[in-house]
PDB file of C-alpha atoms in Angstrom:
ATOM      1  CA  UNK A   1     -33.275  -0.027 -25.458  1.00 44.00           C
ATOM      2  CA  UNK A   2     -31.116   2.932 -26.449  1.00 48.00           C
ATOM      3  CA  UNK A   3     -28.371   0.700 -27.785  1.00 50.00           C
ATOM      4  CA  UNK A   4     -30.856  -1.105 -29.971  1.00 79.00           C
ATOM      5  CA  UNK A   5     -32.615   1.937 -31.422  1.00 87.00           C
ATOM      6  CA  UNK A   6     -31.226   1.305 -34.896  1.00 87.00           C
ATOM      7  CA  UNK A   7     -32.270  -2.341 -34.840  1.00 90.00           C
ATOM      8  CA  UNK A   8     -35.791  -1.431 -33.722  1.00 93.00           C
ATOM      9  CA  UNK A   9     -36.135   1.084 -36.563  1.00 94.00           C
ATOM     10  CA  UNK A  10     -34.987  -1.551 -39.050  1.00 95.00           C
ATOM     11  CA  UNK A  11     -37.533  -3.986 -37.594  1.00 95.00           C
ATOM     12  CA  UNK A  12     -40.339  -1.447 -38.090  1.00 96.00           C
ATOM     13  CA  UNK A  13     -39.177  -0.857 -41.677  1.00 97.00           C
ATOM     14  CA  UNK A  14     -39.138  -4.618 -42.313  1.00 96.00           C
ATOM     15  CA  UNK A  15     -42.687  -5.013 -41.006  1.00 96.00           C
ATOM     16  CA  UNK A  16     -43.949  -2.150 -43.192  1.00 96.00           C
ATOM     17  CA  UNK A  17     -42.137  -3.548 -46.210  1.00 96.00           C
ATOM     18  CA  UNK A  18     -43.633  -6.984 -45.557  1.00 96.00           C
ATOM     19  CA  UNK A  19     -47.136  -5.486 -45.506  1.00 95.00           C
ATOM     20  CA  UNK A  20     -46.429  -3.747 -48.812  1.00 95.00           C
ATOM     21  CA  UNK A  21     -45.182  -7.022 -50.272  1.00 95.00           C
ATOM     22  CA  UNK A  22     -48.374  -8.886 -49.311  1.00 94.00           C
ATOM     23  CA  UNK A  23     -50.258  -6.326 -51.421  1.00 91.00           C
ATOM     24  CA  UNK A  24     -53.410  -6.741 -53.498  1.00 90.00           C
ATOM     25  CA  UNK A  25     -55.164  -9.029 -54.218  1.00 91.00           C
ATOM     26  CA  UNK A  26     -54.285 -10.771 -50.925  1.00 92.00           C
ATOM     27  CA  UNK A  27     -54.870  -7.592 -48.912  1.00 92.00           C
ATOM     28  CA  UNK A  28     -56.943  -5.145 -50.928  1.00 91.00           C
ATOM     29  CA  UNK A  29     -55.949  -2.143 -48.823  1.00 92.00           C
ATOM     30  CA  UNK A  30     -52.239  -2.448 -49.657  1.00 93.00           C
ATOM     31  CA  UNK A  31     -52.396  -1.650 -53.366  1.00 95.00           C
ATOM     32  CA  UNK A  32     -49.935   0.457 -55.353  1.00 95.00           C
ATOM     33  CA  UNK A  33     -52.183   2.385 -57.738  1.00 96.00           C
ATOM     34  CA  UNK A  34     -55.937   2.888 -57.531  1.00 95.00           C
ATOM     35  CA  UNK A  35     -58.434   4.481 -59.916  1.00 94.00           C
ATOM     36  CA  UNK A  36     -61.914   5.824 -59.090  1.00 93.00           C
ATOM     37  CA  UNK A  37     -64.540   6.221 -61.805  1.00 90.00           C
ATOM     38  CA  UNK A  38     -67.381   8.718 -61.426  1.00 86.00           C
ATOM     39  CA  UNK A  39     -69.152   7.184 -64.406  1.00 73.00           C
ATOM     40  CA  UNK A  40     -69.533   3.654 -65.722  1.00 69.00           C
ATOM     41  CA  UNK A  41     -66.412   1.844 -66.855  1.00 76.00           C
ATOM     42  CA  UNK A  42     -66.194  -1.743 -68.026  1.00 72.00           C
ATOM     43  CA  UNK A  43     -63.565  -3.962 -66.488  1.00 63.00           C
ATOM     44  CA  UNK A  44     -63.210  -7.610 -67.498  1.00 58.00           C
ATOM     45  CA  UNK A  45     -66.922  -8.169 -68.128  1.00 64.00           C
ATOM     46  CA  UNK A  46     -68.915  -5.976 -65.733  1.00 78.00           C
ATOM     47  CA  UNK A  47     -69.142  -2.222 -65.179  1.00 86.00           C
ATOM     48  CA  UNK A  48     -66.887  -1.092 -62.355  1.00 89.00           C
ATOM     49  CA  UNK A  49     -66.377   2.144 -60.471  1.00 88.00           C
ATOM     50  CA  UNK A  50     -62.945   1.423 -58.997  1.00 92.00           C
ATOM     51  CA  UNK A  51     -59.920  -0.802 -59.500  1.00 93.00           C
ATOM     52  CA  UNK A  52     -56.681  -1.293 -57.611  1.00 95.00           C
ATOM     53  CA  UNK A  53     -53.382  -2.615 -58.884  1.00 96.00           C
ATOM     54  CA  UNK A  54     -51.093  -4.535 -56.550  1.00 95.00           C
ATOM     55  CA  UNK A  55     -47.916  -6.547 -56.869  1.00 95.00           C
ATOM     56  CA  UNK A  56     -49.548  -9.936 -57.366  1.00 95.00           C
ATOM     57  CA  UNK A  57     -52.770  -8.967 -59.123  1.00 95.00           C
ATOM     58  CA  UNK A  58     -55.669  -6.531 -59.122  1.00 95.00           C
ATOM     59  CA  UNK A  59     -59.058  -5.886 -57.522  1.00 94.00           C
ATOM     60  CA  UNK A  60     -62.085  -4.141 -59.008  1.00 92.00           C
ATOM     61  CA  UNK A  61     -65.417  -3.101 -57.562  1.00 92.00           C
ATOM     62  CA  UNK A  62     -68.508  -4.082 -59.524  1.00 90.00           C
ATOM     63  CA  UNK A  63     -71.222  -1.425 -59.694  1.00 87.00           C
ATOM     64  CA  UNK A  64     -74.204  -3.775 -59.869  1.00 83.00           C
ATOM     65  CA  UNK A  65     -73.726  -5.436 -56.481  1.00 85.00           C
ATOM     66  CA  UNK A  66     -70.933  -3.367 -54.911  1.00 84.00           C
ATOM     67  CA  UNK A  67     -68.774  -6.438 -54.400  1.00 90.00           C
ATOM     68  CA  UNK A  68     -65.043  -6.598 -54.935  1.00 93.00           C
ATOM     69  CA  UNK A  69     -63.639  -9.048 -57.459  1.00 91.00           C
ATOM     70  CA  UNK A  70     -59.941  -9.779 -57.060  1.00 92.00           C
ATOM     71  CA  UNK A  71     -57.722 -11.844 -59.302  1.00 92.00           C
ATOM     72  CA  UNK A  72     -54.376 -13.332 -58.334  1.00 93.00           C
ATOM     73  CA  UNK A  73     -52.450 -13.164 -61.588  1.00 92.00           C
ATOM     74  CA  UNK A  74     -48.930 -13.320 -60.196  1.00 90.00           C
ATOM     75  CA  UNK A  75     -46.092 -11.046 -61.206  1.00 89.00           C
ATOM     76  CA  UNK A  76     -45.989  -9.204 -64.523  1.00 92.00           C
ATOM     77  CA  UNK A  77     -49.711  -9.106 -65.263  1.00 94.00           C
ATOM     78  CA  UNK A  78     -51.715  -6.977 -67.706  1.00 93.00           C
ATOM     79  CA  UNK A  79     -54.915  -5.098 -66.927  1.00 92.00           C
ATOM     80  CA  UNK A  80     -57.438  -3.574 -69.316  1.00 90.00           C
ATOM     81  CA  UNK A  81     -60.491  -1.390 -68.866  1.00 89.00           C
ATOM     82  CA  UNK A  82     -63.041   0.011 -71.315  1.00 85.00           C
ATOM     83  CA  UNK A  83     -64.492   3.491 -70.954  1.00 80.00           C
ATOM     84  CA  UNK A  84     -67.885   5.017 -71.742  1.00 72.00           C
ATOM     85  CA  UNK A  85     -66.672   6.055 -75.198  1.00 73.00           C
ATOM     86  CA  UNK A  86     -65.811   2.471 -76.095  1.00 77.00           C
ATOM     87  CA  UNK A  87     -62.074   3.017 -75.914  1.00 82.00           C
ATOM     88  CA  UNK A  88     -60.154   0.235 -74.218  1.00 86.00           C
ATOM     89  CA  UNK A  89     -56.906   0.956 -72.455  1.00 89.00           C
ATOM     90  CA  UNK A  90     -54.350  -1.582 -71.290  1.00 91.00           C
ATOM     91  CA  UNK A  91     -51.553  -1.543 -68.790  1.00 93.00           C
ATOM     92  CA  UNK A  92     -49.071  -4.099 -70.076  1.00 92.00           C
ATOM     93  CA  UNK A  93     -47.043  -6.591 -68.072  1.00 93.00           C
ATOM     94  CA  UNK A  94     -43.860  -4.597 -68.637  1.00 93.00           C
ATOM     95  CA  UNK A  95     -45.257  -1.880 -66.341  1.00 94.00           C
ATOM     96  CA  UNK A  96     -46.035  -4.238 -63.446  1.00 95.00           C
ATOM     97  CA  UNK A  97     -43.048  -6.585 -63.690  1.00 94.00           C
ATOM     98  CA  UNK A  98     -40.755  -4.242 -61.785  1.00 94.00           C
ATOM     99  CA  UNK A  99     -42.980  -4.315 -58.687  1.00 94.00           C
ATOM    100  CA  UNK A 100     -41.052  -7.460 -57.705  1.00 94.00           C
ATOM    101  CA  UNK A 101     -38.484  -5.096 -56.194  1.00 95.00           C
ATOM    102  CA  UNK A 102     -40.716  -4.799 -53.120  1.00 95.00           C
ATOM    103  CA  UNK A 103     -40.271  -8.466 -52.093  1.00 95.00           C
ATOM    104  CA  UNK A 104     -36.550  -8.109 -52.811  1.00 96.00           C
ATOM    105  CA  UNK A 105     -36.322  -5.100 -50.486  1.00 96.00           C
ATOM    106  CA  UNK A 106     -38.277  -6.999 -47.828  1.00 96.00           C
ATOM    107  CA  UNK A 107     -35.817  -9.888 -48.010  1.00 96.00           C
ATOM    108  CA  UNK A 108     -32.857  -7.564 -47.488  1.00 96.00           C
ATOM    109  CA  UNK A 109     -34.621  -5.856 -44.580  1.00 96.00           C
ATOM    110  CA  UNK A 110     -35.255  -9.188 -42.863  1.00 96.00           C
ATOM    111  CA  UNK A 111     -31.548 -10.022 -43.183  1.00 94.00           C
ATOM    112  CA  UNK A 112     -30.677  -6.540 -41.901  1.00 92.00           C
ATOM    113  CA  UNK A 113     -32.939  -7.006 -38.881  1.00 92.00           C
ATOM    114  CA  UNK A 114     -31.286 -10.312 -37.993  1.00 91.00           C
ATOM    115  CA  UNK A 115     -27.811  -8.795 -38.266  1.00 88.00           C
ATOM    116  CA  UNK A 116     -28.803  -5.689 -36.292  1.00 87.00           C
ATOM    117  CA  UNK A 117     -30.112  -7.754 -33.375  1.00 85.00           C
ATOM    118  CA  UNK A 118     -27.082 -10.060 -33.344  1.00 80.00           C
ATOM    119  CA  UNK A 119     -24.915  -9.524 -30.279  1.00 67.00           C
ATOM    120  CA  UNK A 120     -21.168  -9.145 -30.566  1.00 56.00           C
ATOM    121  CA  UNK A 121     -18.777 -11.072 -28.359  1.00 50.00           C
ATOM    122  CA  UNK A 122     -15.461 -10.469 -26.658  1.00 47.00           C
ATOM    123  CA  UNK A 123     -13.401 -13.586 -26.026  1.00 49.00           C
ATOM    124  CA  UNK A 124     -10.508 -13.864 -23.610  1.00 48.00           C
ATOM    125  CA  UNK A 125      -7.945 -16.455 -24.780  1.00 48.00           C
ATOM    126  CA  UNK A 126      -4.760 -17.003 -22.759  1.00 46.00           C
ATOM    127  CA  UNK A 127      -4.985 -13.536 -21.275  1.00 48.00           C
ATOM    128  CA  UNK A 128      -5.320 -11.839 -24.654  1.00 47.00           C
ATOM    129  CA  UNK A 129      -8.457 -10.053 -25.741  1.00 47.00           C
ATOM    130  CA  UNK A 130      -9.794 -11.156 -29.118  1.00 46.00           C
ATOM    131  CA  UNK A 131     -12.415  -8.647 -30.203  1.00 46.00           C
ATOM    132  CA  UNK A 132     -15.157  -9.611 -32.610  1.00 50.00           C
ATOM    133  CA  UNK A 133     -16.417  -6.284 -34.040  1.00 49.00           C
ATOM    134  CA  UNK A 134     -20.118  -5.585 -33.520  1.00 51.00           C
ATOM    135  CA  UNK A 135     -22.269  -6.101 -36.604  1.00 60.00           C
ATOM    136  CA  UNK A 136     -23.763  -2.591 -36.507  1.00 64.00           C
ATOM    137  CA  UNK A 137     -21.578  -1.371 -39.382  1.00 78.00           C
ATOM    138  CA  UNK A 138     -22.636  -4.325 -41.548  1.00 86.00           C
ATOM    139  CA  UNK A 139     -26.254  -3.724 -40.574  1.00 87.00           C
ATOM    140  CA  UNK A 140     -25.896  -0.054 -41.539  1.00 90.00           C
ATOM    141  CA  UNK A 141     -24.658  -0.966 -45.015  1.00 92.00           C
ATOM    142  CA  UNK A 142     -27.460  -3.519 -45.402  1.00 93.00           C
ATOM    143  CA  UNK A 143     -29.990  -0.929 -44.264  1.00 93.00           C
ATOM    144  CA  UNK A 144     -28.810   1.556 -46.876  1.00 95.00           C
ATOM    145  CA  UNK A 145     -28.791  -1.157 -49.523  1.00 96.00           C
ATOM    146  CA  UNK A 146     -32.385  -2.035 -48.609  1.00 95.00           C
ATOM    147  CA  UNK A 147     -33.196   1.662 -48.910  1.00 96.00           C
ATOM    148  CA  UNK A 148     -31.693   1.713 -52.396  1.00 97.00           C
ATOM    149  CA  UNK A 149     -33.810  -1.260 -53.492  1.00 97.00           C
ATOM    150  CA  UNK A 150     -36.878   0.406 -51.962  1.00 97.00           C
ATOM    151  CA  UNK A 151     -36.057   3.593 -53.872  1.00 97.00           C
ATOM    152  CA  UNK A 152     -35.966   1.607 -57.113  1.00 97.00           C
ATOM    153  CA  UNK A 153     -39.360   0.116 -56.237  1.00 97.00           C
ATOM    154  CA  UNK A 154     -40.748   3.600 -55.587  1.00 97.00           C
ATOM    155  CA  UNK A 155     -39.434   4.811 -58.946  1.00 97.00           C
ATOM    156  CA  UNK A 156     -41.113   1.856 -60.692  1.00 97.00           C
ATOM    157  CA  UNK A 157     -44.310   2.503 -58.737  1.00 97.00           C
ATOM    158  CA  UNK A 158     -44.264   6.160 -59.767  1.00 97.00           C
ATOM    159  CA  UNK A 159     -43.769   5.164 -63.401  1.00 96.00           C
ATOM    160  CA  UNK A 160     -46.738   2.787 -63.179  1.00 96.00           C
ATOM    161  CA  UNK A 161     -48.866   5.545 -61.664  1.00 97.00           C
ATOM    162  CA  UNK A 162     -48.013   7.973 -64.459  1.00 96.00           C
ATOM    163  CA  UNK A 163     -48.740   5.296 -67.071  1.00 95.00           C
ATOM    164  CA  UNK A 164     -52.126   4.413 -65.576  1.00 95.00           C
ATOM    165  CA  UNK A 165     -53.102   8.064 -65.207  1.00 94.00           C
ATOM    166  CA  UNK A 166     -52.226   8.771 -68.852  1.00 93.00           C
ATOM    167  CA  UNK A 167     -54.167   5.705 -70.050  1.00 91.00           C
ATOM    168  CA  UNK A 168     -57.280   6.455 -68.002  1.00 90.00           C
ATOM    169  CA  UNK A 169     -57.612   9.936 -69.464  1.00 87.00           C
ATOM    170  CA  UNK A 170     -58.400   8.360 -72.827  1.00 85.00           C
ATOM    171  CA  UNK A 171     -61.480   6.544 -71.542  1.00 84.00           C
ATOM    172  CA  UNK A 172     -63.903   9.472 -71.781  1.00 78.00           C
ATOM    173  CA  UNK A 173     -64.986   8.871 -68.176  1.00 81.00           C
ATOM    174  CA  UNK A 174     -64.505  11.166 -65.202  1.00 81.00           C
ATOM    175  CA  UNK A 175     -61.895   9.463 -63.088  1.00 87.00           C
ATOM    176  CA  UNK A 176     -59.291  10.018 -60.430  1.00 93.00           C
ATOM    177  CA  UNK A 177     -55.999   8.124 -60.369  1.00 95.00           C
ATOM    178  CA  UNK A 178     -54.148   8.052 -57.078  1.00 96.00           C
ATOM    179  CA  UNK A 179     -51.302   6.318 -55.293  1.00 96.00           C
ATOM    180  CA  UNK A 180     -52.261   3.371 -53.127  1.00 95.00           C
ATOM    181  CA  UNK A 181     -51.109   2.975 -49.515  1.00 96.00           C
ATOM    182  CA  UNK A 182     -48.329   0.684 -50.733  1.00 95.00           C
ATOM    183  CA  UNK A 183     -46.533   3.663 -52.260  1.00 96.00           C
ATOM    184  CA  UNK A 184     -46.686   5.794 -49.116  1.00 96.00           C
ATOM    185  CA  UNK A 185     -45.714   2.885 -46.876  1.00 97.00           C
ATOM    186  CA  UNK A 186     -42.694   2.234 -49.103  1.00 96.00           C
ATOM    187  CA  UNK A 187     -41.752   5.899 -48.851  1.00 97.00           C
ATOM    188  CA  UNK A 188     -41.817   5.537 -45.067  1.00 97.00           C
ATOM    189  CA  UNK A 189     -39.628   2.424 -45.385  1.00 97.00           C
ATOM    190  CA  UNK A 190     -37.110   4.388 -47.447  1.00 97.00           C
ATOM    191  CA  UNK A 191     -36.882   7.120 -44.803  1.00 97.00           C
ATOM    192  CA  UNK A 192     -36.583   4.583 -41.985  1.00 97.00           C
ATOM    193  CA  UNK A 193     -33.772   2.667 -43.701  1.00 96.00           C
ATOM    194  CA  UNK A 194     -31.760   5.849 -44.213  1.00 96.00           C
ATOM    195  CA  UNK A 195     -32.227   6.957 -40.585  1.00 95.00           C
ATOM    196  CA  UNK A 196     -31.540   3.449 -39.264  1.00 93.00           C
ATOM    197  CA  UNK A 197     -28.302   3.250 -41.240  1.00 92.00           C
ATOM    198  CA  UNK A 198     -26.909   6.362 -39.587  1.00 92.00           C
ATOM    199  CA  UNK A 199     -28.048   5.281 -36.112  1.00 91.00           C
ATOM    200  CA  UNK A 200     -26.508   1.832 -36.552  1.00 88.00           C
ATOM    201  CA  UNK A 201     -23.261   3.420 -37.674  1.00 87.00           C
ATOM    202  CA  UNK A 202     -23.214   5.683 -34.598  1.00 87.00           C
ATOM    203  CA  UNK A 203     -23.934   2.681 -32.380  1.00 78.00           C
ATOM    204  CA  UNK A 204     -21.065   0.836 -34.052  1.00 64.00           C
ATOM    205  CA  UNK A 205     -18.631   3.656 -33.314  1.00 70.00           C
ATOM    206  CA  UNK A 206     -19.762   3.921 -29.698  1.00 66.00           C
ATOM    207  CA  UNK A 207     -19.526   0.162 -29.156  1.00 59.00           C
ATOM    208  CA  UNK A 208     -16.100  -0.011 -30.766  1.00 57.00           C
ATOM    209  CA  UNK A 209     -14.801   2.890 -28.658  1.00 57.00           C
ATOM    210  CA  UNK A 210     -16.125   1.240 -25.501  1.00 53.00           C
ATOM    211  CA  UNK A 211     -14.488  -2.072 -26.408  1.00 47.00           C
ATOM    212  CA  UNK A 212     -11.162  -0.409 -27.225  1.00 46.00           C
ATOM    213  CA  UNK A 213     -11.172   1.470 -23.898  1.00 48.00           C
ATOM    214  CA  UNK A 214     -11.962  -1.736 -22.016  1.00 50.00           C
ATOM    215  CA  UNK A 215      -9.211  -3.605 -23.839  1.00 46.00           C
ATOM    216  CA  UNK A 216      -6.661  -0.875 -23.088  1.00 49.00           C
ATOM    217  CA  UNK A 217      -7.577  -0.900 -19.396  1.00 45.00           C
ATOM    218  CA  UNK A 218      -7.394  -4.704 -19.230  1.00 50.00           C
ATOM    219  CA  UNK A 219      -4.049  -4.731 -20.991  1.00 46.00           C
ATOM    220  CA  UNK A 220      -2.613  -2.066 -18.693  1.00 48.00           C
ATOM    221  CA  UNK A 221      -3.914  -3.811 -15.565  1.00 53.00           C
ATOM    222  CA  UNK A 222      -2.251  -7.086 -16.540  1.00 52.00           C
ATOM    223  CA  UNK A 223       1.062  -5.374 -17.223  1.00 50.00           C
ATOM    224  CA  UNK A 224       1.001  -6.116 -20.919  1.00 49.00           C
ATOM    225  CA  UNK A 225       1.607  -9.263 -22.937  1.00 46.00           C
ATOM    226  CA  UNK A 226       5.186  -9.855 -21.799  1.00 47.00           C
ATOM    227  CA  UNK A 227       4.355  -9.620 -18.098  1.00 48.00           C
ATOM    228  CA  UNK A 228       3.688 -13.377 -18.024  1.00 48.00           C
ATOM    229  CA  UNK A 229       7.389 -14.014 -18.790  1.00 48.00           C
ATOM    230  CA  UNK A 230       8.609 -11.976 -15.866  1.00 49.00           C
ATOM    231  CA  UNK A 231       9.819 -13.792 -12.748  1.00 46.00           C
TER     232      UNK A 231
END
């Protein structure tokens, strides 16, 4: 278990990133930005008191019946809402297009998890040790790369949040714009990928040192390579 600590951390990060990628409207709770209205606001056609923006679309709560209406628009969608003063504000597709970085980060994390759980091998051919280096160092680099992609996603998410907050203040309605769970889960993924990278690197060094010591002992015990030519 101890030797696989880095791989387990990467696995947890991959699961969290996958949940973020599912996002709204498929799972309403995993949105990126959400807005609460404390007065009437018109969405597509009906007055709403809340809407949530995800990667693949949006969800909004209708005041009249309290039901949620979600729309799967796909990547790079636009969303508009009209306030009590009649002003209509739009969040254009250019602000949501970059959220695709979350699925990209998830893909890298899945690859990282596979590499991190791959076992290394030591083959003995004609008395010589052929060492295949453990993949921990590769997994560490992949983990940090996944962290970089996640960081880019967080930066895009933050930009979207600031844009939505600025737009909503022009509606003339009391509102509160907040980050969705997707943002905070991605922040946790970023931290986990950084920590996992260092742990995987330490595991790589320990495994390599152990292999080198074993190889040296085996070589010394056999009398070296040229011992087979001695009579």
